CSV table of C-alpha atoms in Angstrom, one decimal:
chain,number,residue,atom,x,y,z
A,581,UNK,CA,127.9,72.8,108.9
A,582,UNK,CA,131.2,74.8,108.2
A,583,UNK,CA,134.4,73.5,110.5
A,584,UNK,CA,136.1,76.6,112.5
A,585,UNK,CA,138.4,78.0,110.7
A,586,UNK,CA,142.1,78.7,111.9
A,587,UNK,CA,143.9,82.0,110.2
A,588,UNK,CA,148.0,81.6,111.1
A,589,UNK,CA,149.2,85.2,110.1
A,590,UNK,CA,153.0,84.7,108.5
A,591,UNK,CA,154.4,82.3,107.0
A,592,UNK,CA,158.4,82.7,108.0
A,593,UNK,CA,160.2,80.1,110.3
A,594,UNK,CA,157.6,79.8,112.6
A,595,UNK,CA,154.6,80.5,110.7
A,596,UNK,CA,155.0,78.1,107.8
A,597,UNK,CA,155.5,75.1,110.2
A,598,UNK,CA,152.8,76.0,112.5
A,599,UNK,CA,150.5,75.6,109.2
A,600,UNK,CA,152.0,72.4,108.6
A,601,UNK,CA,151.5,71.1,112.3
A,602,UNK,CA,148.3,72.7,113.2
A,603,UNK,CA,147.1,71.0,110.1
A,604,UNK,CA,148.1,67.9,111.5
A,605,UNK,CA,146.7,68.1,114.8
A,606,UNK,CA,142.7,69.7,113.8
A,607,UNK,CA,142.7,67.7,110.6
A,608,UNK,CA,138.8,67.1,110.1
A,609,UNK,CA,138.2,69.6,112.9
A,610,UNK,CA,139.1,72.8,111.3
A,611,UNK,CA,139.6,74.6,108.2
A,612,UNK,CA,143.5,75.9,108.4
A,613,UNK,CA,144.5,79.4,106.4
A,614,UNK,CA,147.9,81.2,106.4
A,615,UNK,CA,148.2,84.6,105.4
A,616,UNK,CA,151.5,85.7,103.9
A,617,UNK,CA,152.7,89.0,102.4
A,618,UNK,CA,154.3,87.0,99.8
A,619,UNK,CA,154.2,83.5,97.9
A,620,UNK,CA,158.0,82.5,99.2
A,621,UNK,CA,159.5,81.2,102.2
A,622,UNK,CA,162.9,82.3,102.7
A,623,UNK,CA,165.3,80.5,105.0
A,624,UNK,CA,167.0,83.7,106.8
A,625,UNK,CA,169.4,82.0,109.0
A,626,UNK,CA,171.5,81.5,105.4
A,627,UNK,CA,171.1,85.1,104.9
A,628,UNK,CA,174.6,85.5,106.2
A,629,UNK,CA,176.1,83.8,103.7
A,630,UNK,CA,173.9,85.4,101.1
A,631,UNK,CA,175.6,88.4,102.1
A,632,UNK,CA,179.0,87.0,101.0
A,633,UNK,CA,177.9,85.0,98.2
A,634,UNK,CA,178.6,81.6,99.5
A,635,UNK,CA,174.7,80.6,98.9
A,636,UNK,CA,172.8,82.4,95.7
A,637,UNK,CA,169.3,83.3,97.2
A,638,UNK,CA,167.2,81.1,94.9
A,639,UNK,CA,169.2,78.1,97.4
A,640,UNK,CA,167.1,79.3,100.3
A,641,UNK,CA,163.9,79.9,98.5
A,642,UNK,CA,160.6,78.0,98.9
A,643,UNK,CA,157.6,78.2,96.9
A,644,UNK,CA,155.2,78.1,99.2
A,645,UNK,CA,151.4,78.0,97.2
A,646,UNK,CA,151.7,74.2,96.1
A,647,UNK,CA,152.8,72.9,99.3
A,648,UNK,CA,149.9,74.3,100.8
A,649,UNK,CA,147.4,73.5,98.3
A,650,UNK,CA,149.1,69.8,98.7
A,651,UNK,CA,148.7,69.9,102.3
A,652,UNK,CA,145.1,71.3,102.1
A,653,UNK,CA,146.3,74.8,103.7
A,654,UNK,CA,144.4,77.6,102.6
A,655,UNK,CA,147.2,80.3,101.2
A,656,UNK,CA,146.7,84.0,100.8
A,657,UNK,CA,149.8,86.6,99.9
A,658,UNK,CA,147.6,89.4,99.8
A,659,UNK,CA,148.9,90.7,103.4
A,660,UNK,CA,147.2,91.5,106.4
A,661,UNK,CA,146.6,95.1,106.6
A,662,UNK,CA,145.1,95.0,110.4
A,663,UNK,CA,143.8,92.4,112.8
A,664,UNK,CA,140.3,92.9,114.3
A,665,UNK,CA,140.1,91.2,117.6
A,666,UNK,CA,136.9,92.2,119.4
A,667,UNK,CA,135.4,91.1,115.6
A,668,UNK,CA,137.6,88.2,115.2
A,669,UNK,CA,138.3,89.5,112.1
A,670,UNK,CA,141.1,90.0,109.9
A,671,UNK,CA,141.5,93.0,107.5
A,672,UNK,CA,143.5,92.0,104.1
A,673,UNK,CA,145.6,94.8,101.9
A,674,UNK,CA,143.1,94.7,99.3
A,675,UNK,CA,139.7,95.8,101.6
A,676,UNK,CA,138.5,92.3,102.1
A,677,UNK,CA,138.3,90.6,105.4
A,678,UNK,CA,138.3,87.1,106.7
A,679,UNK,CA,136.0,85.9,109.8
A,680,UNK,CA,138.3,83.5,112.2
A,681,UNK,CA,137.4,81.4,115.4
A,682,UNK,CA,141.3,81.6,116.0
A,683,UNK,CA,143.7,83.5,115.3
A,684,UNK,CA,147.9,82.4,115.2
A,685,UNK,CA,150.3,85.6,114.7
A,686,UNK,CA,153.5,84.1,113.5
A,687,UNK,CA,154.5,87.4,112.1
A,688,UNK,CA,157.8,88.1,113.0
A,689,UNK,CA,159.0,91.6,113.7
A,690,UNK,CA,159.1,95.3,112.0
A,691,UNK,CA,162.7,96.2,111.5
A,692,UNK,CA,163.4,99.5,113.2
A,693,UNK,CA,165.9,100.8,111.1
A,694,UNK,CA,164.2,104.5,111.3
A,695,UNK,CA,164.7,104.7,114.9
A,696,UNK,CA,168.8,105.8,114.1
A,697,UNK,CA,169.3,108.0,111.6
A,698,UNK,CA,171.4,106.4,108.7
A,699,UNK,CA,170.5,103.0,109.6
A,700,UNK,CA,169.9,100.2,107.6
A,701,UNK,CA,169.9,99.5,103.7
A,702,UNK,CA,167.8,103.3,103.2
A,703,UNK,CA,170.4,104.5,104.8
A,704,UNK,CA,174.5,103.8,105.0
A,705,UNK,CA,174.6,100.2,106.7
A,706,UNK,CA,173.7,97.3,105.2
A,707,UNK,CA,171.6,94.4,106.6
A,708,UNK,CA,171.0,90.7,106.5
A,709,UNK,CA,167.6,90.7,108.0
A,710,UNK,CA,165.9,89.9,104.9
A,711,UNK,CA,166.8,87.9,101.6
A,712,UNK,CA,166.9,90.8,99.5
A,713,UNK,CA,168.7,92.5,102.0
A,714,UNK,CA,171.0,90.3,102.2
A,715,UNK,CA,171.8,90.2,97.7
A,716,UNK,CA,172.2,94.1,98.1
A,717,UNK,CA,174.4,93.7,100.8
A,718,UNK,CA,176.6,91.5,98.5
A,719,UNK,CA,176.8,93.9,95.9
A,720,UNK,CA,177.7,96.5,98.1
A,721,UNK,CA,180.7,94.3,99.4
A,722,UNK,CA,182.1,93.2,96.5
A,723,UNK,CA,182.4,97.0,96.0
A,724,UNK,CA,183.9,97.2,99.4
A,725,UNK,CA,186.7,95.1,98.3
A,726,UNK,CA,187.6,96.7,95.6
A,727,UNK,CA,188.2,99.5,97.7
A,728,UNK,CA,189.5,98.5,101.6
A,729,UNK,CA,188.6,100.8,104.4
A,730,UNK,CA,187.6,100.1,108.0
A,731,UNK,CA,184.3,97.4,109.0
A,732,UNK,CA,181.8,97.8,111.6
A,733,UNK,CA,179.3,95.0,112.3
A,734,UNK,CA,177.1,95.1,115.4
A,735,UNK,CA,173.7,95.3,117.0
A,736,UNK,CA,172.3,98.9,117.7
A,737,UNK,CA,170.6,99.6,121.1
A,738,UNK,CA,166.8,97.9,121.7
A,739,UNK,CA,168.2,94.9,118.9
A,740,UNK,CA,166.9,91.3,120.4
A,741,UNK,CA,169.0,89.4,117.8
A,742,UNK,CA,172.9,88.9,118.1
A,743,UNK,CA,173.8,85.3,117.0
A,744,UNK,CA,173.8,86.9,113.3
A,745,UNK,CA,175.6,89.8,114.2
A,746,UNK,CA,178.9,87.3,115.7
A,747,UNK,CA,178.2,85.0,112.8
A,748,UNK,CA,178.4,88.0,110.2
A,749,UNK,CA,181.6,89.3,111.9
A,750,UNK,CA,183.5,86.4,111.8
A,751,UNK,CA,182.4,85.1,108.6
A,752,UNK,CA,183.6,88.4,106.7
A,753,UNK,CA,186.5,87.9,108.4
A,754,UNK,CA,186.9,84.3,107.1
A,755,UNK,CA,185.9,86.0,103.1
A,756,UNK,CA,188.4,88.5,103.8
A,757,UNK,CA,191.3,85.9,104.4
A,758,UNK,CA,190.1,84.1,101.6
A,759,UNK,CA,190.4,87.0,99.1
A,760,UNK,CA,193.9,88.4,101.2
A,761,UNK,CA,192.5,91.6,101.8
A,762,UNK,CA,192.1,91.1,105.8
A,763,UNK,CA,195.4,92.9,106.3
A,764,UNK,CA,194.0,95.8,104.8
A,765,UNK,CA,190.6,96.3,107.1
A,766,UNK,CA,190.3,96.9,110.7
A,767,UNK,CA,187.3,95.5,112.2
A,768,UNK,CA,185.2,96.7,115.2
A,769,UNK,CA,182.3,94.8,116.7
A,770,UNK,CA,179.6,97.3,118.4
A,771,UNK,CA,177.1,96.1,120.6
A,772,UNK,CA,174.5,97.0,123.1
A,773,UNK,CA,175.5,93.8,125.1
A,774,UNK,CA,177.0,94.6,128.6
A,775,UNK,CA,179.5,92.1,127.5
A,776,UNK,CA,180.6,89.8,124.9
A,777,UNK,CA,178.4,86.7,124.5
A,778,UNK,CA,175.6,87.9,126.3
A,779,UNK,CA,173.5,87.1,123.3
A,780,UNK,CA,170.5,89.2,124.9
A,781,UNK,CA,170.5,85.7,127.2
A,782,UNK,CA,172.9,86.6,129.6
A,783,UNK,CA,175.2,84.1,128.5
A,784,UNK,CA,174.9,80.4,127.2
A,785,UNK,CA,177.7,78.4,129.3
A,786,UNK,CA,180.9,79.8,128.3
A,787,UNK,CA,179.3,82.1,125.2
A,788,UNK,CA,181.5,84.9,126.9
A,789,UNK,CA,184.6,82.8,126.9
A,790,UNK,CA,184.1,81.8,123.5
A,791,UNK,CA,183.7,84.7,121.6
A,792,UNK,CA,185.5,87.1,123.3
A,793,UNK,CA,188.8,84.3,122.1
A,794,UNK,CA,187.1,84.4,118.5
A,795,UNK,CA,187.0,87.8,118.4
A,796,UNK,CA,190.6,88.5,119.9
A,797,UNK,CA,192.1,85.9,117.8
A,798,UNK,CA,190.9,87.3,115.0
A,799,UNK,CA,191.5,90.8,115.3
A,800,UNK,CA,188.4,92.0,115.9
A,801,UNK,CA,188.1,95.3,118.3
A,802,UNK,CA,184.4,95.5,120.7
A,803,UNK,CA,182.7,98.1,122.3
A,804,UNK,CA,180.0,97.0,124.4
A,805,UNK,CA,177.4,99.2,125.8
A,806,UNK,CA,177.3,100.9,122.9
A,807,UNK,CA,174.8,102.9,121.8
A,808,UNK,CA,174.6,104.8,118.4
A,809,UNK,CA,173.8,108.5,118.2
A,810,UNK,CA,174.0,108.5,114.3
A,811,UNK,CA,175.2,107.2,111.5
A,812,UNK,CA,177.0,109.3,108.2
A,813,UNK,CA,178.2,108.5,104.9
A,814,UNK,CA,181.4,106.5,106.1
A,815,UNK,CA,181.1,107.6,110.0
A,816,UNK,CA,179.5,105.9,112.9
A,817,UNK,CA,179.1,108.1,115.9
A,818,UNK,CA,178.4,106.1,119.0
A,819,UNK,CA,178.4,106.5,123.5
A,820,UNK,CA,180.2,103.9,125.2
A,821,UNK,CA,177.8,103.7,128.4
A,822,UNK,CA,178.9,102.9,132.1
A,823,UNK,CA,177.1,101.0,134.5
A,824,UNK,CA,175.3,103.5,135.9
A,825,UNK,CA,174.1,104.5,132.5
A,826,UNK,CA,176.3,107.4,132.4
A,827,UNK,CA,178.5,108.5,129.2
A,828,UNK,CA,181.7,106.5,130.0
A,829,UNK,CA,182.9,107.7,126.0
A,830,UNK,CA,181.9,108.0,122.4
A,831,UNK,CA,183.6,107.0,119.6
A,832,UNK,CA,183.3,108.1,116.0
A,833,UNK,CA,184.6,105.0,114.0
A,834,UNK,CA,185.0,105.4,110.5
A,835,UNK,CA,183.9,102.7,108.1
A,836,UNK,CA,183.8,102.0,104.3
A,837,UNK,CA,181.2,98.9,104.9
A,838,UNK,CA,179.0,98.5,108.2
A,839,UNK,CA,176.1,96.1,108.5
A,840,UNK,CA,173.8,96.8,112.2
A,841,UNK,CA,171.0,94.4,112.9
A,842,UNK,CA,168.2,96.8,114.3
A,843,UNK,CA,165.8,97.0,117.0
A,844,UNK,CA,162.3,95.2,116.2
A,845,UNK,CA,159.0,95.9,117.1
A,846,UNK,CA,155.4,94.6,115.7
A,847,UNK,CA,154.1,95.2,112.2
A,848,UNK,CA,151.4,98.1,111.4
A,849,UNK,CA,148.5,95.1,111.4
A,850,UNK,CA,148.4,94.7,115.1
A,851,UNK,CA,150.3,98.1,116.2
A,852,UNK,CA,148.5,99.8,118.8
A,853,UNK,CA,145.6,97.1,119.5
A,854,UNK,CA,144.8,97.5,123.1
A,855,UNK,CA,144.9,93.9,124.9
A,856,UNK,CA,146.6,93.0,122.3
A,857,UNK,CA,150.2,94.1,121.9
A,858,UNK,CA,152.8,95.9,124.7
A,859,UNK,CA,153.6,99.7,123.3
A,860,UNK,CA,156.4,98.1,121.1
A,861,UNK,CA,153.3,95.8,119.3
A,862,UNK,CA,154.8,92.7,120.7
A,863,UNK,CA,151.8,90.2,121.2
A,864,UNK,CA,151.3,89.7,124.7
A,865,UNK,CA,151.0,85.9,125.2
A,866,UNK,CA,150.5,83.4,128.7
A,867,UNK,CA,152.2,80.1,129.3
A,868,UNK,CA,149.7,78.5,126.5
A,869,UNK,CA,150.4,81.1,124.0
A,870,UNK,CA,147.1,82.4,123.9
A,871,UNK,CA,146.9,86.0,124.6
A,872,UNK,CA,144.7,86.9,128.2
A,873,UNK,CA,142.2,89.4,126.2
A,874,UNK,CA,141.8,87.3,123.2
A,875,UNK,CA,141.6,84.0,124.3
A,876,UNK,CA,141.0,82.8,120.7
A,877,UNK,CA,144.3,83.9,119.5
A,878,UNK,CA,147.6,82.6,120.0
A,879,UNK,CA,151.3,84.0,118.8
A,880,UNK,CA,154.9,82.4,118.1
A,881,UNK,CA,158.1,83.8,117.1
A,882,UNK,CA,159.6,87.1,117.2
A,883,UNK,CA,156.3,88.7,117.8
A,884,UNK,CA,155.7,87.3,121.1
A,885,UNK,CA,156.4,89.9,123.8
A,886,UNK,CA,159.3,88.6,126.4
A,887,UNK,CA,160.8,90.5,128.8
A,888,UNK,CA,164.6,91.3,129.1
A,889,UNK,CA,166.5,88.8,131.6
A,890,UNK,CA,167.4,91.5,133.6
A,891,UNK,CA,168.8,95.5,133.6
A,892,UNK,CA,171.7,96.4,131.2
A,893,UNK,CA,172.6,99.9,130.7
A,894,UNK,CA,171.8,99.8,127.1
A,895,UNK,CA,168.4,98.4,126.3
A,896,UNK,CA,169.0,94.8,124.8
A,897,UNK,CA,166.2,92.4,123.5
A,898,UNK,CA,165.7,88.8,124.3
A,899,UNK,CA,166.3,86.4,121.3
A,900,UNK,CA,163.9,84.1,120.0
A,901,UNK,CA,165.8,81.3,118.3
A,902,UNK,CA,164.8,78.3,115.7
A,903,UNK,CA,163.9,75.7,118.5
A,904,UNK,CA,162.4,77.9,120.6
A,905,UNK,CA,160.0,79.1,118.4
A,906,UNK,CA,159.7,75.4,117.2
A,907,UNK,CA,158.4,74.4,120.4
A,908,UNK,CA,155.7,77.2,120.5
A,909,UNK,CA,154.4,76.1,117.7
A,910,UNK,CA,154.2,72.5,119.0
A,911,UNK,CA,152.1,73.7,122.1
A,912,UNK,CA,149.8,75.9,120.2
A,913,UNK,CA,148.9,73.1,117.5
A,914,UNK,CA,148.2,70.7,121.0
A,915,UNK,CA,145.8,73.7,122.6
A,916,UNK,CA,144.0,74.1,119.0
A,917,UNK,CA,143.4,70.3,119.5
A,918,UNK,CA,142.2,70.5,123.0
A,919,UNK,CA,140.2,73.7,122.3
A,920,UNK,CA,138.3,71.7,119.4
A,921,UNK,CA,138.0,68.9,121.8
A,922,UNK,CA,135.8,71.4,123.9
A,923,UNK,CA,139.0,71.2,126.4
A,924,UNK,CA,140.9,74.0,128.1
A,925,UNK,CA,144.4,74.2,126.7
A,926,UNK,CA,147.3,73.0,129.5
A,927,UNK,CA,150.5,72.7,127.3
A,928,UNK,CA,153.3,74.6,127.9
A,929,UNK,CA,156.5,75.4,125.8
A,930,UNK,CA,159.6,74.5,126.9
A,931,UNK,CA,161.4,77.5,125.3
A,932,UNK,CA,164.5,75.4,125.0
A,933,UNK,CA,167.3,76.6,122.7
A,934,UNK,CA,169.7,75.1,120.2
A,935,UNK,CA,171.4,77.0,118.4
A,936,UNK,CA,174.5,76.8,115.8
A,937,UNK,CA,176.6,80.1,114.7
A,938,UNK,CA,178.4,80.1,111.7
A,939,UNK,CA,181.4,81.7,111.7
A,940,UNK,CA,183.0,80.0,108.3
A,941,UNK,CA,186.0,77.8,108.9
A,942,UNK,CA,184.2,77.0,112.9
A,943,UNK,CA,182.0,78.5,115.1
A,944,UNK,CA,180.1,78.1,118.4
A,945,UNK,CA,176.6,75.9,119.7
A,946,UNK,CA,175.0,76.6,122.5
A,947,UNK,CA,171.8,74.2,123.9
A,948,UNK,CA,169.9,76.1,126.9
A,949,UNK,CA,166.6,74.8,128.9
A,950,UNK,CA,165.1,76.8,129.1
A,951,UNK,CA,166.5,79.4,126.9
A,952,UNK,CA,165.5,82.1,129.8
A,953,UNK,CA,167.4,81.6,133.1
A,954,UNK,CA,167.5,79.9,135.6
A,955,UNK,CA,168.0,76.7,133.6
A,956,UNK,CA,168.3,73.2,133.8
A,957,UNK,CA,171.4,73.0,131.3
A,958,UNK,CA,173.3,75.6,130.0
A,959,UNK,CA,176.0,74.3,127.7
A,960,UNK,CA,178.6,76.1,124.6
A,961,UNK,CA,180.5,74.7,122.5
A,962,UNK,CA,183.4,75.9,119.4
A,963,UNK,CA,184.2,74.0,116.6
A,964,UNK,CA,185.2,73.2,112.8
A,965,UNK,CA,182.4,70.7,113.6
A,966,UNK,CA,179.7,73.5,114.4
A,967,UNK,CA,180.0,74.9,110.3
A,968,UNK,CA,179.2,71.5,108.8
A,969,UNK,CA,176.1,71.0,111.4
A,970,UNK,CA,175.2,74.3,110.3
A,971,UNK,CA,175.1,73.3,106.6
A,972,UNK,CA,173.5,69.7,107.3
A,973,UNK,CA,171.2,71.9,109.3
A,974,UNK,CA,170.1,74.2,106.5
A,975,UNK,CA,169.6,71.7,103.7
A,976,UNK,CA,167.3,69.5,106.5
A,977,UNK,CA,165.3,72.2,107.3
A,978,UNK,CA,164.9,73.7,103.7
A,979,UNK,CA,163.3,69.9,103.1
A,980,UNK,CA,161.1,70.2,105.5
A,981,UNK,CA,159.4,72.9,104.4
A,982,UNK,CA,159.6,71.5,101.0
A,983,UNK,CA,157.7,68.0,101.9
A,984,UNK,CA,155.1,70.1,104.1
A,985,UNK,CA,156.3,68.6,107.6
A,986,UNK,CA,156.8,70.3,110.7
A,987,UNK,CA,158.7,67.4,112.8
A,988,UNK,CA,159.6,63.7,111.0
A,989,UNK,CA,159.1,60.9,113.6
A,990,UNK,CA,163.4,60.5,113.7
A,991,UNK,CA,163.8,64.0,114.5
A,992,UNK,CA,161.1,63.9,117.5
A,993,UNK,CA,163.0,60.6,118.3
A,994,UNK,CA,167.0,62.5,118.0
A,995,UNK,CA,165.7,65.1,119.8
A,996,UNK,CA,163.8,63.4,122.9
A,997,UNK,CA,167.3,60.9,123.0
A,998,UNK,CA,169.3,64.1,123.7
A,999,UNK,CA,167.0,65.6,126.2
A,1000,UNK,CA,165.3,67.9,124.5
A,1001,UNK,CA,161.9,68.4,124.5
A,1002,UNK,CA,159.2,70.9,122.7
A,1003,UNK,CA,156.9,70.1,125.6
A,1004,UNK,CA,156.7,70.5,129.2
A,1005,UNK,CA,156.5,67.6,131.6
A,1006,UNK,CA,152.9,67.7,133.4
């Protein structure tokens, strides 16, 4: 008889060590099959200093076909062109289909850049959200310097990601220093965050202590509750909102480079499936993972639906960082397990958060448990130390994914000595 056969649909972050895990945990139980959109894993959190040239993107790249035929992974990067649910079924880009028993959507996000006119690398702003993305953007500023004129770096209304935003700002204005141009470019931070360091989160200990004295120690002008109208050749036009959601004032700031991380939503594959996905396409997902229509699929990552933490005048996203999504993948590969054991699944994601920003020559770590409030620590911290954990951090991770292993026994082991835990206590 055939074994069940598991489809985990991406392979970024998330998806690419749930394969690895899942793998791990139904090994002799089920078949395991990712489905990608292309044969590389990139490691986005470098794409910042992509962006600036301090890492070539070949440094960040992973082919990922080997590793999965080593780890007896089925590997696809034909693409999924739409997800089938009431036929457990999954439509690829080239018209065939493959039959699943479950189902793990680890796709990460659609980046809205047509929702504001100018946005993104189509338009006059550059972005870091993808690898390629993040080479053109370093093209475009060694142009930049060539030629100084104002910077604007920010997140635009509806954005659920802002650690890259800070970590962008600051680290141009570490490049700039290095190449002693900084005196020649005024730089503005724009941000639908009701403050500084609200990180979608509403704060991470003193995250609004911290970079609000990063910021104003470097020179670095913010407008929060910002929301962008439009966006021209070399002009930003933005409303400053009130409280009351009210125009408080608008600003048109000039700009000769401007990189805005956008809103997200879900891709086209599972846009619109009723049961499936809120009206943005985020999955919708209970304290298992598993969505309550479908209860043969599960979802990790930035495609899993999450409420904000609470009202803000400008609409502003709730983050889904490395760990985070680290321990969803954890709980799902334990409820695979149970669910092929003819058991109901019962773990539970901590959602914790750890979390290192990059700002160049420092920056600032945050660890929250849970990463949505109320929470049972809630700690920041700023640093030279926080840039060289960032580095160790990257090379670690990068040969993870190259050796095909989600968690090494001294990691698990680190991690639980510190508290921190991919697990719920039951």
């Amino acid at each position: 008889m055939s074994l069940p056969q598991i489809i985990i649909l991406g392979a970024g972050l998330g998806g690419t060590i749930a394969a690895y895990e899942i793998r791990d945990a139904v090994k002799g139980k089920a078949d395991v099959t990712v489905v990608n959109d292309q044969e590389d894993y990139w490691f986005i959190p470098s794409n910042p200093w992509v962006a600036v040239r301090w890492r070539e993107p070949e440094a960040i790249k992973v082919h990922l076909p080997p590793i999965m035929k080593k780890k007896g992974i089925g590997f696809t990067a034909v693409g999924a062109k739409k997800v089938h649910p009431q036929e457990n079924r999954l439509e690829l880009n080239d018209g065939t289909s493959l039959h699943y028993d479950y189902l793990v959507i680890a796709t990460g996000p659609e980046l809205a850049f047509d929702e504001i006119e100018g946005l993104g690398p189509d338009g006059h702003t550059v972005s870091v959200c993808k690898t390629d993305h993040a080479t053109a953007a370093a093209d475009a500023f060694e142009r930049f310097c060539a030629d100084p004129k104002p910077i604007v770096v920010g997140a635009v209304q509806g954005a659920s990601c802002y650690g890259p935003a800070y970590e962008f700002a600051l680290i141009l204005d570490t490049e700039l220093k290095r190449r002693k141009i900084r005196d020649k470019v005024p730089m503005t931070f724009v941000t639908a965050e009701p403050y500084i360091g609200h990180l979608g989160l509403d704060g991470v200990g003193d995250t609004k202590g911290l970079l609000e004295s990063e910021l104003r120690d470097r020179h670095i002008k913010w407008i929060c509750n910002n929301r962008i109208t439009g966006i021209e050749d070399g002009m930003m036009h933005c409303e400053e909102l009130a409280e009351d959601g009210s125009v408080k004032a608008t600003h048109d700031l000039p700009f000769g480079y401007s990189m805005l991380l956008p809103a997200f939503r879900g891709i086209d594959a599972v846009m619109g499936v009723e049961g499936l996905v809120n009206p943005r396409g985020f999955i919708l997902a209970d304290k298992h993972q598993r969505n309550p229509t479908f209860k043969n699929v599960y979802s990790l990552g930035v495609c899993v639906a999450i409420p904000p933490v609470g009202p803000t005048p400008v609409p502003v996203g709730v983050p889904k960082t490395g760990f985070m999504i680290e321990s969803m993948v954890t709980a799902i590969a334990q409820n695979l397990k149970l669910e092929l054991a003819g058991k109901e699944p019962s773990e539970e994601a901590t959602w914790n958060a750890v979390c290192l920003a990059d700002f160049g020559d420092g920056g600032v770590a945050f660890v929250a448990q849970p990463q949505i409030p109320p929470r049972n620590l809630n700690w920041s911290s700023s640093g030279k130390w926080v840039h060289m954990a960032k580095v160790g951090f990257e090379k670690y991770f990068l040969h993870k994914v190259r050796r095909g292993k989600s968690e090494p026994f001294y990691e698990k082991l680190a991690m639980h000595a510190l508290g921190i835990r991919k697990l719920r206590f039951k």
